[in-house]
DNA sequence: ATACTTAGAGCAAACGTTTACAATAGATAT
DNA sequence: ATATCTATTGTAAACGTTTGCTCTAAGTAT
């Protein structure tokens, strides 16, 4: 077992109170001579503060628990970077907990692990909590914020992109490039977190404004996965109707891209693709995928700021269009 | 503040001892009638065990701290899956800490965060600890294991692939495919963790056994990054000498692949590529990258097993050759 | 000389658990 | 009737910290 303040107290002859004050920098309660002695002894004994004890007595904690899906949401890293940055600035610590992949039990374990010890609060990264688990969380009185997920219900705090705007901007961009038959693929529009529904709404709005009549085949729902991209493209291929498609995630985009490659459909010459997310994956594939790029880093940074300052409010982070190589102007004369 | 066993004791009229025994399932110490009353009251009051208090008194913990680099080591997820699996089986909890990217201070913070609270032990995923931090860790008496990194010094416990074997197998595979001028790119051969040095050694051994004389240009060192792949390919391009290259990571492989695409070098027709790692990235790009595939999941699983059972030993996990689309038989007559 | 302040230090309670030990009552064995 | 055992419960100490309160001695103001 590691040395405790009692050991230091015994060794130096001071009381544990004085040792504690020196070690936790409660200046004004001890002479500098005392401080030197205590600190030296602490170093000599290899003293490590026992945070469990501290948190027990102070009833507060400096650790933020971050709960993430183990599913390959490849943007989590960016969010976590933002979280780490802000946490570091505020002298807070962060621990990350994996909550499985839409796994009720795993979610519950992660939640318990967090709630069963003193923490500052919880940040949930793109995790769509099961109702039972959401109840546990709300009932616990621990502050929490959802990141990269929004809710109709404004009772819950979240920091995310404006998903309707994502759908709208993506669609509008393709329209300005001359496209009229525009698919939207890989998204889930029934989800309780309604990310997909909002994007679809924005998509429809843009279509409507441009006087384009939506055709049901253009919507290919999915679960934001690589596989969703593949099956979506296969559907589009049957009709040979759409000239551009909005992918619900970078992985969906790559699924579409690779299936195009298999079917000898040239991107962007025959089909334009714009994805949603804009992580580094977009620049790893050829052609590079154009994207609606979300500011994941900022989501993490802002969410952490809100948590630390107890800001009871929602926020949207900016989105931006990153033009790369997968969208081409559509010109009727070409056909 | 959440309800405590004292609240339950007061409410039910039992002592905290009895409540504690019921709540932590110390069967044989209470009647089933008592158990029912206590459990109901606990549920009613929304009781959550305070692990900090438990860990304080029992002097033990069921949490495993996993320290990872924030750098895009895209295989960490697989390792973590393995860790989670084993931890779950053994009823242990896991918390993940980010240690920045070769950042001494961030490493130290992550380490302190782990060491300052009761934990079972530490798993370090591909993190190459600064000497000062390694000292902190060893001095702490907390058990720890390195995963995906090996050491000359057998004082340190690790679970990894046999890196010399990786170099050897990759090279031998290319030789059996008819290649003689084989590059090896993106690896660091001075690293204290000597992963790169071992791979290079295996590579040389295979070359030697085949009677091939190594040319210094064939070795293009780097830091396992995408960028390393790009610059390596540029070097090879100048000499137009190698017909196949071993990439030190999937990202290096993709860097090489993309630079080939820019320079109109056809893969695998003009250049074969085999990467080391074999994560899902290999199947995301076109052509898909053949790889020496490591069993990251098993590394995590095994490392956790060792940690839990205090096995003081090292282990290698298996590697396997995954043939995809980036290696082609080399035939002198073609040229 | 007296009263008051202050710097530096210690005492002891508190945080929420667990658990060795003690206590009680009823049951069983002799 | 006595001794022994068992099932259930309680008492209290312990884990490592922090901190309100108290104490002492020296310094300052009057």
XYZ file of C-alpha atoms (C1' of nucleotides) in Angstrom:
730
model
C 0.000 0.000 0.000
C 1.100 3.498 -0.770
C 2.091 6.041 1.874
C -0.664 8.152 3.441
C -0.696 11.503 5.159
C -0.573 9.614 8.429
C 2.789 8.213 7.498
C 4.002 11.667 6.644
C 2.576 13.012 9.873
C 4.343 10.369 11.903
C 7.591 10.852 10.043
C 7.620 14.634 10.342
C 5.990 14.990 13.751
C 3.246 17.241 12.406
C -0.433 16.425 12.613
C -2.328 15.023 9.681
C -4.205 18.297 9.521
C -1.069 20.249 8.827
C 0.205 17.697 6.366
C -3.091 17.761 4.536
C -3.029 21.545 4.370
C 0.450 21.632 2.945
C -0.251 18.912 0.433
C -3.413 20.461 -0.848
C -1.964 23.945 -0.902
C -4.188 25.602 1.689
C -1.775 28.501 1.933
C -1.885 30.696 5.003
C -2.127 27.789 7.386
C 1.497 26.782 7.671
C 4.983 28.213 7.556
C 7.153 27.761 4.533
C 9.606 25.817 6.634
C 6.889 23.294 7.441
C 5.915 23.093 3.813
C 9.418 22.173 2.774
C 9.695 19.410 5.330
C 6.320 17.946 4.492
C 6.843 18.059 0.766
C 10.227 16.459 0.996
C 8.931 13.674 3.166
C 6.003 13.154 0.827
C 8.365 12.796 -2.099
C 10.631 10.484 -0.158
C 7.771 8.208 0.797
C 6.307 8.213 -2.694
C 3.070 9.660 -1.459
C 0.062 9.510 -3.783
C -3.111 11.198 -2.748
C -6.051 8.864 -2.381
C -8.765 10.600 -4.321
C -11.433 8.210 -3.122
C -10.888 9.491 0.397
C -10.819 13.103 -0.704
C -13.938 12.791 -2.748
C -15.634 11.033 0.102
C -15.083 13.827 2.538
C -15.425 16.792 0.219
C -18.440 15.362 -1.541
C -17.218 16.679 -4.826
C -15.135 15.462 -7.691
C -13.098 16.813 -10.551
C -13.773 13.998 -12.943
C -16.000 14.087 -15.944
C -17.302 10.775 -17.216
C -17.643 10.442 -20.969
C -19.801 7.660 -22.301
C -19.261 6.554 -25.878
C -20.595 3.888 -28.167
C -18.125 1.218 -29.054
C -19.633 1.213 -32.502
C -17.264 2.805 -34.963
C -18.407 6.350 -34.680
C -15.159 7.592 -36.023
C -15.819 11.158 -35.002
C -15.740 10.401 -31.287
C -12.032 11.037 -31.229
C -12.519 14.602 -32.300
C -15.186 15.190 -29.695
C -12.965 13.698 -27.045
C -10.113 15.964 -28.083
C -12.348 18.943 -27.481
C -13.424 17.573 -24.147
C -9.853 16.925 -23.073
C -8.807 20.398 -24.056
C -11.440 22.159 -22.014
C -11.097 19.747 -19.113
C -7.389 20.361 -19.072
C -7.871 24.114 -19.029
C -10.254 23.789 -16.107
C -8.063 21.312 -14.245
C -10.648 18.584 -14.552
C -9.977 14.944 -15.311
C -11.831 12.853 -17.809
C -12.556 9.166 -17.840
C -14.117 7.398 -20.792
C -16.581 4.562 -20.542
C -17.666 2.307 -23.382
C -21.361 1.604 -23.608
C -21.382 -1.140 -26.213
C -23.311 -0.866 -29.419
C -26.991 -0.260 -28.768
C -26.637 -2.664 -25.879
C -28.978 -1.966 -23.009
C -26.960 -3.928 -20.483
C -23.624 -2.445 -21.492
C -25.128 1.017 -21.300
C -26.351 0.314 -17.830
C -22.951 -0.937 -16.699
C -21.241 2.141 -18.075
C -23.777 4.356 -16.401
C -23.437 2.593 -13.065
C -19.679 2.704 -13.230
C -19.970 6.452 -13.596
C -22.750 7.026 -11.097
C -21.331 4.797 -8.407
C -18.454 7.094 -7.803
C -18.180 10.785 -7.207
C -18.177 12.596 -10.525
C -18.753 16.086 -11.766
C -21.084 15.030 -14.512
C -21.592 12.930 -17.583
C -21.151 13.590 -21.272
C -22.854 11.188 -23.645
C -21.302 11.012 -27.095
C -23.790 10.062 -29.741
C -25.270 7.473 -27.440
C -28.920 6.928 -27.858
C -29.884 5.871 -24.372
C -32.498 3.211 -23.760
C -35.462 4.683 -21.867
C -34.697 2.586 -18.799
C -31.179 3.939 -18.706
C -32.262 7.492 -19.330
C -34.474 7.130 -16.316
C -31.592 5.912 -14.177
C -29.582 8.876 -15.307
C -32.218 11.527 -14.685
C -33.101 9.978 -11.358
C -29.480 10.196 -10.255
C -29.350 13.989 -10.135
C -25.976 13.958 -11.834
C -25.691 16.669 -14.466
C -25.400 15.289 -17.992
C -25.238 16.527 -21.551
C -25.771 14.777 -24.833
C -23.272 15.511 -27.516
C -23.869 15.087 -31.225
C -27.479 14.145 -30.627
C -30.437 16.441 -30.318
C -33.931 16.003 -28.960
C -37.364 17.332 -29.637
C -37.872 17.398 -25.930
C -35.967 20.400 -24.697
C -35.837 18.982 -21.183
C -32.574 17.350 -22.147
C -29.421 19.323 -22.677
C -27.495 18.737 -25.852
C -24.773 20.163 -28.022
C -24.944 19.081 -31.624
C -25.088 20.271 -35.177
C -28.387 21.566 -36.417
C -29.429 18.462 -38.274
C -32.163 20.098 -40.241
C -29.626 22.597 -41.454
C -27.320 19.756 -42.442
C -30.017 18.217 -44.599
C -30.951 21.573 -46.007
C -27.426 22.737 -46.814
C -26.383 19.445 -48.348
C -29.409 19.401 -50.596
C -29.141 23.021 -51.547
C -25.498 22.602 -52.415
C -26.276 19.742 -54.764
C -29.077 21.764 -56.326
C -26.761 24.678 -56.979
C -24.509 22.173 -58.709
C -27.338 21.443 -61.085
C -28.681 18.261 -59.565
C -32.412 17.655 -59.430
C -32.731 13.970 -58.671
C -31.111 13.757 -55.296
C -31.032 10.715 -53.039
C -30.572 10.686 -49.291
C -29.203 7.494 -47.826
C -28.239 5.618 -44.692
C -30.188 7.555 -42.131
C -32.707 6.399 -39.575
C -35.805 8.562 -39.522
C -37.642 6.820 -36.726
C -34.945 7.148 -34.131
C -35.934 8.730 -30.857
C -33.020 11.113 -31.129
C -34.575 12.224 -34.404
C -31.301 13.177 -36.039
C -32.378 11.451 -39.221
C -35.863 12.890 -39.208
C -34.498 16.416 -38.976
C -32.045 15.915 -41.789
C -34.779 14.526 -43.952
C -36.911 17.524 -43.125
C -34.167 19.912 -44.178
C -33.696 17.911 -47.342
C -37.375 18.140 -48.171
C -37.424 21.838 -47.469
C -34.590 22.472 -49.907
C -36.255 20.311 -52.526
C -39.520 22.145 -52.042
C -37.915 25.565 -52.316
C -36.350 24.529 -55.598
C -39.659 23.242 -56.887
C -38.448 19.658 -57.052
C -40.967 16.936 -56.360
C -39.646 14.358 -53.946
C -39.831 10.738 -55.049
C -40.071 8.088 -52.294
C -37.307 5.990 -53.867
C -34.856 8.775 -53.190
C -34.981 8.049 -49.497
C -33.012 4.960 -48.532
C -33.037 4.549 -44.795
C -30.318 2.766 -42.853
C -28.248 2.839 -39.703
C -25.393 5.140 -40.683
C -23.178 2.148 -41.423
C -20.925 1.171 -44.279
C -23.374 -1.556 -45.144
C -26.227 0.918 -45.326
C -24.282 2.714 -48.018
C -23.862 -0.435 -50.050
C -27.501 -1.445 -49.984
C -28.656 2.100 -50.671
C -26.545 2.315 -53.808
C -27.899 -1.007 -55.009
C -31.412 0.382 -54.780
C -30.485 3.518 -56.644
C -28.760 1.415 -59.284
C -31.983 -0.361 -60.119
C -33.778 2.858 -61.019
C -30.830 4.743 -62.478
C -32.651 7.874 -61.427
C -30.615 9.911 -58.978
C -27.554 11.865 -60.086
C -26.388 12.771 -56.585
C -26.777 11.370 -53.133
C -26.433 12.657 -49.614
C -24.817 10.063 -47.356
C -25.813 10.072 -43.702
C -22.271 9.508 -42.504
C -18.773 9.180 -43.858
C -19.039 5.412 -43.671
C -22.277 5.427 -45.635
C -20.515 7.592 -48.186
C -17.650 5.163 -48.496
C -20.075 2.267 -48.785
C -21.740 4.011 -51.680
C -18.405 4.867 -53.217
C -17.096 1.331 -53.039
C -20.254 -0.182 -54.382
C -20.063 2.265 -57.265
C -16.562 1.049 -57.901
C -17.771 -2.540 -57.962
C -20.611 -1.692 -60.347
C -18.345 0.449 -62.516
C -20.254 3.599 -61.792
C -17.858 6.491 -61.989
C -17.851 8.991 -59.122
C -18.411 11.883 -59.564
C -18.918 11.649 -63.342
C -21.976 9.471 -63.149
C -22.918 9.958 -59.528
C -22.097 12.719 -57.091
C -21.778 11.989 -53.376
C -21.751 14.300 -50.420
C -21.387 12.873 -46.958
C -22.257 14.121 -43.526
C -19.564 14.251 -40.844
C -16.398 15.151 -42.682
C -13.919 13.179 -40.670
C -10.483 12.270 -41.927
C -11.953 9.225 -43.645
C -13.165 11.521 -46.406
C -9.593 12.276 -47.349
C -8.423 8.693 -47.149
C -10.520 7.397 -50.023
C -10.306 8.138 -53.730
C -11.996 10.166 -54.953
C -11.996 12.151 -51.749
C -15.489 12.678 -50.470
C -16.999 16.117 -50.328
C -18.838 16.625 -47.092
C -20.949 18.666 -44.801
C -18.326 18.931 -42.115
C -19.384 19.120 -38.511
C -17.348 20.764 -35.802
C -16.997 17.799 -33.491
C -14.064 19.239 -31.619
C -16.116 22.259 -30.698
C -19.041 20.105 -29.612
C -16.782 18.449 -27.087
C -15.249 21.677 -25.963
C -18.572 23.439 -25.590
C -20.299 20.516 -23.911
C -17.560 20.362 -21.334
C -17.762 24.097 -20.783
C -21.501 23.864 -20.230
C -21.067 20.973 -17.849
C -18.434 22.724 -15.804
C -20.387 25.960 -15.625
C -23.757 24.285 -15.197
C -25.190 26.021 -18.223
C -28.664 24.615 -18.616
C -29.070 25.099 -22.293
C -28.630 23.608 -25.726
C -26.317 24.724 -28.455
C -25.607 24.125 -32.100
C -22.115 24.098 -33.526
C -21.340 25.291 -37.012
C -21.317 23.216 -40.143
C -19.348 23.933 -43.246
C -19.288 22.535 -46.766
C -15.980 20.896 -47.663
C -15.650 20.586 -51.404
C -13.417 17.709 -52.349
C -13.708 15.383 -55.324
C -16.979 13.529 -55.157
C -19.406 16.147 -56.427
C -19.566 17.308 -59.994
C -21.716 19.943 -61.655
C -24.600 18.217 -63.341
C -25.341 19.412 -66.818
C -28.347 18.207 -68.723
C -26.535 18.628 -72.002
C -24.096 15.914 -71.032
C -26.861 13.363 -71.230
C -26.929 13.968 -2.462
C -28.004 10.442 -3.032
C -29.373 8.148 -0.321
C -26.878 6.181 1.782
C -27.103 3.018 3.783
C -27.636 5.174 6.817
C -30.828 6.489 5.330
C -31.960 2.962 4.628
C -30.988 1.923 8.137
C -32.992 4.727 9.665
C -35.968 4.067 7.432
C -36.053 0.333 8.062
C -34.889 0.289 11.657
C -32.031 -2.086 10.910
C -28.417 -1.276 11.541
C -26.140 -0.121 8.761
C -24.307 -3.400 9.129
C -27.341 -5.403 8.188
C -28.229 -3.068 5.373
C -24.717 -3.291 4.042
C -24.801 -7.070 4.170
C -28.054 -7.281 2.306
C -27.011 -4.776 -0.316
C -23.723 -6.439 -1.022
C -25.196 -9.916 -1.006
C -23.370 -11.375 1.971
C -25.824 -14.257 2.092
C -26.142 -16.191 5.315
C -26.148 -13.082 7.420
C -29.743 -12.029 7.182
C -33.203 -13.462 6.766
C -34.972 -13.255 3.466
C -37.665 -11.146 5.075
C -35.048 -8.575 6.004
C -33.608 -8.665 2.537
C -36.950 -7.851 0.984
C -37.513 -4.872 3.254
C -34.036 -3.492 2.744
C -34.067 -3.928 -1.004
C -37.445 -2.301 -1.348
C -36.403 0.652 0.722
C -33.191 0.982 -1.249
C -35.143 1.071 -4.480
C -37.629 3.546 -3.056
C -34.874 5.892 -1.941
C -32.965 5.579 -5.208
C -29.945 4.249 -3.417
C -26.649 4.171 -5.335
C -23.662 2.598 -3.749
C -20.770 4.970 -3.197
C -17.842 3.057 -4.579
C -15.328 5.549 -3.271
C -16.338 4.603 0.255
C -16.317 0.911 -0.505
C -12.936 1.045 -2.141
C -11.626 3.063 0.733
C -12.515 0.506 3.336
C -11.902 -2.668 1.377
C -8.662 -1.382 -0.068
C -9.428 -3.005 -3.341
C -11.095 -2.051 -6.554
C -12.751 -3.661 -9.512
C -11.729 -1.085 -12.043
C -9.117 -1.467 -14.703
C -7.636 1.709 -16.106
C -6.786 1.665 -19.787
C -4.457 4.310 -21.088
C -4.497 5.048 -24.799
C -2.849 7.475 -27.146
C -5.159 10.013 -28.641
C -3.188 9.678 -31.836
C -5.204 7.817 -34.428
C -4.130 4.326 -33.633
C -7.176 2.942 -35.265
C -6.704 -0.483 -33.795
C -7.284 0.648 -30.217
C -10.969 -0.008 -30.585
C -10.357 -3.674 -31.214
C -8.075 -3.968 -28.230
C -10.625 -2.216 -26.073
C -13.322 -4.609 -27.248
C -11.218 -7.495 -26.053
C -10.592 -5.783 -22.755
C -14.260 -5.045 -22.252
C -15.192 -8.615 -23.007
C -12.875 -10.132 -20.463
C -13.592 -7.448 -17.904
C -17.272 -8.078 -18.292
C -16.823 -11.809 -17.821
C -14.865 -11.187 -14.644
C -17.262 -8.538 -13.356
C -14.646 -5.848 -13.594
C -15.172 -2.314 -14.789
C -12.988 -0.457 -17.216
C -12.254 3.222 -17.521
C -10.286 4.689 -20.392
C -7.868 7.558 -20.108
C -6.382 9.519 -22.988
C -2.692 10.225 -22.786
C -2.294 12.678 -25.631
C 0.043 12.081 -28.485
C 3.610 11.588 -27.291
C 2.885 14.278 -24.733
C 4.792 13.903 -21.500
C 2.475 16.076 -19.484
C -0.703 14.472 -20.794
C 0.747 11.067 -20.042
C 1.474 12.119 -16.533
C -2.017 13.450 -15.993
C -3.563 10.242 -17.285
C -1.287 8.221 -15.072
C -2.068 10.301 -11.999
C -5.761 10.148 -12.652
C -5.455 6.392 -12.613
C -3.054 6.085 -9.717
C -4.807 8.556 -7.461
C -7.745 6.297 -7.049
C -8.114 2.685 -6.129
C -7.687 0.562 -9.221
C -6.970 -3.019 -10.015
C -4.276 -2.228 -12.489
C -3.351 -0.434 -15.664
C -3.295 -1.472 -19.296
C -1.262 0.694 -21.645
C -2.346 0.512 -25.267
C 0.492 1.191 -27.641
C 1.667 4.006 -25.436
C 5.340 4.543 -25.419
C 5.842 5.964 -21.943
C 8.369 8.672 -21.257
C 11.031 7.431 -18.843
C 9.878 9.814 -16.129
C 6.372 8.462 -16.368
C 7.498 4.875 -16.491
C 9.275 5.545 -13.252
C 6.150 6.956 -11.652
C 4.296 3.876 -12.746
C 6.792 1.319 -11.510
C 7.225 3.193 -8.267
C 3.490 3.069 -7.644
C 3.315 -0.694 -7.162
C 0.202 -0.854 -9.295
C 0.261 -3.816 -11.662
C 0.462 -2.791 -15.312
C 0.772 -4.390 -18.712
C 1.758 -2.986 -22.047
C -0.371 -3.998 -24.958
C 0.743 -3.972 -28.580
C 4.226 -2.928 -27.590
C 7.119 -5.157 -26.648
C 10.393 -4.571 -24.876
C 13.875 -5.954 -24.954
C 13.876 -5.626 -21.240
C 11.791 -8.494 -19.969
C 11.203 -6.725 -16.672
C 8.112 -5.216 -18.213
C 5.048 -7.249 -18.965
C 3.568 -7.003 -22.418
C 1.166 -8.677 -24.764
C 1.833 -7.978 -28.414
C 2.432 -9.516 -31.765
C 5.872 -10.897 -32.406
C 7.168 -8.001 -34.407
C 10.138 -9.813 -35.812
C 7.762 -12.437 -37.084
C 5.619 -9.741 -38.670
C 8.587 -8.427 -40.592
C 9.681 -11.906 -41.504
C 6.291 -13.169 -42.648
C 5.474 -10.077 -44.646
C 8.778 -10.244 -46.468
C 8.607 -13.955 -47.041
C 5.127 -13.649 -48.434
C 6.227 -11.058 -50.953
C 9.204 -13.211 -51.893
C 6.975 -16.196 -52.544
C 4.990 -13.898 -54.810
C 8.112 -13.403 -56.845
C 9.264 -10.065 -55.521
C 12.937 -9.424 -54.960
C 13.182 -5.678 -54.546
C 11.130 -5.109 -51.450
C 10.776 -1.859 -49.566
C 9.808 -1.431 -45.939
C 8.279 1.888 -45.021
C 6.923 4.084 -42.278
C 8.497 2.444 -39.266
C 10.653 3.880 -36.527
C 13.705 1.748 -35.852
C 15.179 3.797 -33.025
C 12.135 3.688 -30.803
C 12.674 2.491 -27.274
C 9.808 0.086 -27.679
C 11.772 -1.353 -30.563
C 8.759 -2.518 -32.532
C 10.257 -1.115 -35.699
C 13.693 -2.507 -35.071
C 12.293 -5.990 -34.644
C 10.243 -5.818 -37.802
C 13.248 -4.639 -39.709
C 15.236 -7.511 -38.292
C 12.642 -10.019 -39.439
C 12.600 -8.384 -42.833
C 16.372 -8.677 -43.149
C 16.296 -12.254 -42.049
C 13.820 -13.189 -44.782
C 15.835 -11.292 -47.361
C 18.973 -13.051 -46.269
C 17.412 -16.489 -46.359
C 16.308 -15.821 -49.928
C 19.747 -14.639 -50.888
C 18.600 -11.115 -51.584
C 21.034 -8.329 -50.875
C 19.407 -5.497 -48.919
C 19.751 -2.011 -50.356
C 19.636 0.907 -47.921
C 17.117 2.802 -50.051
C 14.596 0.114 -49.409
C 14.226 1.209 -45.837
C 12.170 4.369 -45.478
C 11.690 5.170 -41.832
C 8.758 7.129 -40.477
C 6.288 7.380 -37.638
C 3.559 4.972 -38.732
C 1.493 7.847 -40.073
C -0.357 8.497 -43.307
C 2.188 11.131 -44.109
C 5.042 8.672 -43.658
C 3.471 6.586 -46.380
C 3.323 9.495 -48.768
C 6.935 10.541 -48.332
C 8.156 6.957 -48.489
C 6.476 6.392 -51.818
C 8.003 9.578 -53.180
C 11.427 8.239 -52.323
C 10.757 4.908 -53.976
C 9.405 6.703 -57.010
C 12.732 8.403 -57.603
C 14.604 5.115 -57.918
C 11.876 3.057 -59.531
C 13.512 0.100 -57.928
C 11.144 -1.704 -55.552
C 8.245 -3.770 -56.845
C 6.631 -4.313 -53.481
C 6.549 -2.543 -50.175
C 5.739 -3.439 -46.613
C 3.857 -0.650 -44.868
C 4.355 -0.259 -41.142
C 0.686 0.401 -40.494
C -2.595 0.559 -42.334
C -2.325 4.313 -42.501
C 1.140 4.126 -43.998
C -0.282 1.686 -46.527
C -3.068 4.055 -47.464
C -0.618 6.922 -47.742
C 1.419 4.887 -50.186
C -1.678 3.852 -52.066
C -2.979 7.371 -52.430
C 0.344 8.749 -53.496
C 0.512 6.009 -56.109
C -2.870 7.124 -57.319
C -1.624 10.708 -57.603
C 1.496 9.628 -59.486
C -0.477 7.256 -61.696
C 1.299 4.193 -60.405
C -1.074 1.286 -60.596
C -1.475 -0.884 -57.510
C -0.878 -3.809 -57.578
C 0.126 -3.973 -61.241
C 3.153 -1.752 -60.888
C 3.593 -1.852 -57.141
C 2.434 -4.341 -54.550
C 1.639 -3.219 -51.014
C 1.202 -5.218 -47.858
C 0.373 -3.416 -44.633
C 0.785 -4.289 -41.020
C -2.242 -4.167 -38.703
C -5.114 -5.279 -40.858
C -7.854 -3.118 -39.405
C -11.081 -2.369 -41.197
C -9.376 0.477 -43.008
C -7.837 -2.100 -45.336
C -11.250 -2.958 -46.662
C -12.410 0.609 -46.971
C -9.950 1.605 -49.672
C -9.679 0.478 -53.296
C -7.838 -1.673 -54.071
C -8.283 -3.286 -50.699
C -4.991 -3.644 -48.906
C -3.532 -7.050 -48.216
C -2.153 -7.197 -44.728
C -0.374 -8.961 -41.969
C -3.325 -8.963 -39.648
C -2.759 -8.755 -35.940
C -5.161 -10.117 -33.370
C -5.788 -6.939 -31.449
C -8.943 -8.199 -29.863
C -7.064 -11.093 -28.366
C -4.301 -8.822 -27.117
C -6.876 -6.920 -25.112
C -8.553 -10.041 -23.886
C -5.329 -11.716 -22.891
C -3.833 -8.634 -21.303
C -6.890 -8.251 -19.138
C -6.784 -11.906 -18.198
C -3.168 -11.583 -17.166
C -3.878 -8.469 -15.173
C -6.791 -10.019 -13.339
C -4.899 -13.213 -12.564
C -1.615 -11.478 -11.839
C 0.211 -13.510 -14.467
C 3.711 -12.106 -14.523
C 4.605 -12.968 -18.043
C 4.645 -11.834 -21.630
C 2.719 -13.243 -24.509
C 2.505 -13.013 -28.256
C -0.749 -13.175 -30.127
C -1.072 -14.726 -33.550
C -0.660 -12.999 -36.847
C -2.202 -14.037 -40.098
C -1.782 -13.037 -43.718
C -4.930 -11.524 -45.216
C -4.763 -11.611 -48.972
C -6.816 -8.869 -50.519
C -6.129 -6.864 -53.637
C -2.897 -4.981 -53.244
C -0.344 -7.708 -53.880
C 0.281 -9.236 -57.264
C 2.612 -12.007 -58.322
C 5.712 -10.470 -59.783
C 6.912 -12.017 -62.966
C 10.162 -11.022 -64.560
C 8.835 -11.811 -68.005
C 6.292 -9.020 -67.675
C 9.094 -6.529 -67.790
C 0.800 46.239 31.965
C -3.309 44.878 29.618
C -6.069 43.654 25.850
C -6.270 42.242 21.342
C -4.676 40.177 17.040
C -2.380 36.778 14.327
C 0.397 32.947 12.622
C 0.925 28.334 13.053
C -0.433 24.195 14.598
C -3.425 20.277 16.605
C -7.943 17.869 17.830
C -11.585 15.442 16.385
C -15.563 14.765 13.604
C -17.174 13.668 9.282
C -17.752 11.357 4.574
C -20.173 6.040 3.301
C -18.886 1.761 3.525
C -17.297 -3.067 5.411
C -16.477 -6.457 8.793
C -14.475 -8.591 13.129
C -16.521 -9.293 17.158
C -20.213 -9.371 20.431
C -24.902 -10.100 21.696
C -29.357 -12.196 21.762
C -32.883 -15.606 21.321
C -34.369 -19.773 20.140
C -33.356 -24.548 19.113
C -31.014 -28.839 19.867
C -28.307 -32.201 22.318
C -27.102 -34.398 26.551
C -31.731 -28.561 33.464
C -27.490 -27.414 31.335
C -24.456 -26.835 27.633
C -23.863 -26.006 22.916
C -25.072 -24.427 18.510
C -27.201 -21.487 14.963
C -29.480 -17.673 12.853
C -29.902 -13.003 12.921
C -28.697 -8.597 14.270
C -25.995 -4.855 16.358
C -21.629 -2.217 17.879
C -17.847 0.053 16.661
C -13.511 0.543 14.396
C -11.341 1.276 10.254
C -10.117 3.172 5.471
C -7.507 8.369 4.043
C -8.795 12.685 3.732
C -10.600 17.613 4.926
C -11.872 21.285 7.875
C -14.341 23.821 11.772
C -12.862 24.696 15.990
C -9.523 25.248 19.613
C -5.139 26.283 21.466
C -0.674 28.553 22.138
C 2.826 31.808 21.741
C 4.418 35.776 19.940
C 3.492 40.343 18.262
C 0.955 44.875 18.372
C -1.748 48.643 20.154
C -3.148 51.268 23.931
